[in-house]
């Protein structure tokens, strides 16, 4: 199975049976991701070197405005899609097999976790994986320590307050906080209060 076939299959959001060919491909890509993220996290790298390592990890070309402060961890890498001018702060952990799509000019705070896999609920199916894409619109700011769960879409320009757990879609231009994250006001209301 090629990496492209793997991503196309996971994008269908269908259950991946434990021990299946696609499950074995997940393990293969995880080993590559471990190698690259170990390099990212093991010593100092210039911004240009970090961008090159992230390009190797994701298989995509990143613009000069991309920024990353290590450490950074992911267990696949090939299903992360990063827009222009994105900044990812230190300590972030991405579980990207189900697909993580990050729009332009996003800010991802310290220690943010983005998860895209659920497990089967029944004990005999617990090893099965259910991929569900996370989509982050352009101009989004995700505060430090937040967790974004599988299947969530965060609309353009939304702000996720630090420490929030995002379990449901967040509309564009809104601020959401808490566990679970709830919309509290628009970014325009908040800007008037500054």
C-alpha positions in Angstrom: 0.0 0.0 0.0 1.4 3.4 -1.0 1.2 6.4 1.3 -1.3 8.1 -1.1 -3.6 5.0 -1.0 -3.3 5.0 2.8 -4.4 8.6 3.1 -7.2 8.2 0.6 -8.5 5.2 2.6 -8.3 7.0 5.9 -10.1 10.0 4.4 -13.2 7.8 3.9 -13.5 7.8 7.8 -14.1 4.0 7.8 -13.1 1.7 10.6 -9.6 0.3 10.4 -9.5 -3.3 11.7 -6.7 -4.1 14.1 -4.0 -6.1 12.2 -5.3 -5.2 8.7 -3.0 -4.0 5.9 -3.9 -0.4 6.5 -3.2 -0.8 10.2 0.3 -2.2 9.4 0.8 0.8 7.1 0.0 3.1 10.1 2.8 1.4 12.0 5.2 1.8 9.1 4.5 5.5 8.8 4.8 5.9 12.6 8.3 4.6 12.5 9.3 7.2 9.9 7.5 9.9 11.9 9.4 8.8 15.1 12.7 9.1 13.2 12.0 12.6 11.9 10.5 13.9 15.1 13.5 12.6 17.0 15.7 14.6 14.7 13.5 17.7 15.2 13.5 17.4 18.9 17.1 16.2 19.6 19.1 19.4 19.0 19.0 23.0 17.9 17.9 23.6 14.3 17.6 26.9 12.4 14.1 27.9 11.3 15.1 26.8 7.7 16.2 23.4 8.9 13.0 22.9 11.0 11.0 23.8 7.9 12.9 21.2 5.9 12.3 18.5 8.5 8.6 19.3 8.6 8.5 19.1 4.8 10.0 15.7 5.0 7.6 14.7 7.7 4.4 15.9 6.0 5.5 15.4 2.4 4.5 19.0 1.5 6.3 22.2 0.7 5.9 24.9 3.5 6.2 28.6 3.0 9.0 30.7 4.5 6.6 32.1 7.1 6.0 28.7 8.7 7.3 28.5 12.2 7.8 25.6 14.7 9.2 25.7 18.2 10.1 22.1 19.2 9.5 19.7 20.8 6.9 18.4 18.4 5.4 14.9 18.1 3.2 13.2 15.7 2.5 9.5 15.0 2.2 9.7 11.2 3.0 13.1 9.7 1.8 12.4 6.2 -1.8 13.4 6.8 -1.0 16.8 8.3 -1.8 19.6 5.8 -0.4 23.0 6.8 -1.5 26.4 5.2 0.7 29.5 4.8 2.1 31.4 7.7 1.2 28.8 10.4 3.0 28.8 13.7 3.1 25.8 16.0 4.5 26.4 19.5 6.5 23.9 21.6 5.1 20.7 23.1 2.4 20.1 20.5 1.2 16.5 19.8 -0.6 15.7 16.6 -2.3 12.3 16.0 -2.9 12.9 12.3 -3.8 9.5 10.7 -7.4 10.8 10.3 -6.2 14.0 8.7 -5.4 17.4 10.2 -6.0 20.4 7.9 -4.7 23.7 9.2 -5.6 26.9 7.3 -3.5 29.9 6.7 -2.1 32.1 9.5 -3.1 29.8 12.4 -1.4 30.0 15.8 -1.2 26.8 17.7 -0.2 27.3 21.3 2.0 25.4 23.7 1.1 21.8 24.4 -1.9 21.6 22.1 -3.1 18.0 21.3 -5.0 17.3 18.1 -6.5 13.8 17.9 -8.1 12.2 14.8 -8.6 8.6 15.9 -11.3 6.9 18.0 -11.2 3.3 19.1 -14.0 0.7 18.7 -16.3 0.8 21.8 -16.8 -2.9 22.3 -13.9 -4.6 24.1 -13.4 -7.1 21.3 -13.1 -4.1 18.8 -11.0 -1.8 21.0 -8.0 -2.3 18.8 -9.9 -1.0 15.8 -9.4 2.6 14.8 -12.0 5.0 13.5 -10.4 8.0 11.7 -12.1 11.4 11.7 -10.6 14.5 10.2 -9.9 17.7 12.2 -10.3 20.9 10.1 -8.9 24.2 11.5 -9.9 27.2 9.4 -7.7 30.2 8.5 -6.7 32.7 11.1 -7.5 30.4 14.1 -5.7 30.8 17.4 -5.7 27.7 19.6 -4.6 28.5 23.2 -2.0 26.6 25.2 -2.9 23.2 26.6 -6.1 22.8 24.5 -7.2 19.4 23.1 -9.1 19.1 19.8 -10.9 15.8 19.5 -11.6 13.8 16.3 -14.1 15.1 13.8 -14.0 18.7 14.9 -14.1 21.7 12.6 -13.0 25.1 13.9 -14.2 28.0 11.7 -12.1 30.8 10.3 -10.7 33.3 12.8 -12.1 31.4 15.9 -10.2 31.6 19.2 -10.0 28.5 21.5 -9.2 29.6 25.1 -6.2 28.0 26.8 -6.9 24.6 28.4 -10.1 24.0 26.4 -11.3 20.6 25.2 -13.0 21.0 21.8 -15.5 18.2 21.4 -17.8 19.9 18.8 -17.5 22.2 15.9 -16.8 25.9 16.6 -18.3 28.5 14.3 -16.1 31.1 12.5 -15.3 34.3 14.4 -16.2 32.9 17.8 -14.3 32.5 21.1 -14.8 29.1 22.8 -13.5 28.1 26.2 -13.8 25.3 28.7 -14.2 21.6 29.1 -16.1 20.9 26.9 -15.5 24.1 25.0 -18.5 26.4 24.6 -18.9 29.6 22.6 -18.9 32.6 24.8 -18.8 35.5 22.4 -17.6 36.7 19.0 -14.1 37.9 18.4 -15.6 41.3 17.5 -17.3 41.6 20.9 -14.0 40.7 22.6 -12.1 43.3 20.5 -14.4 46.1 21.7 -13.6 45.1 25.3 -9.8 45.4 24.9 
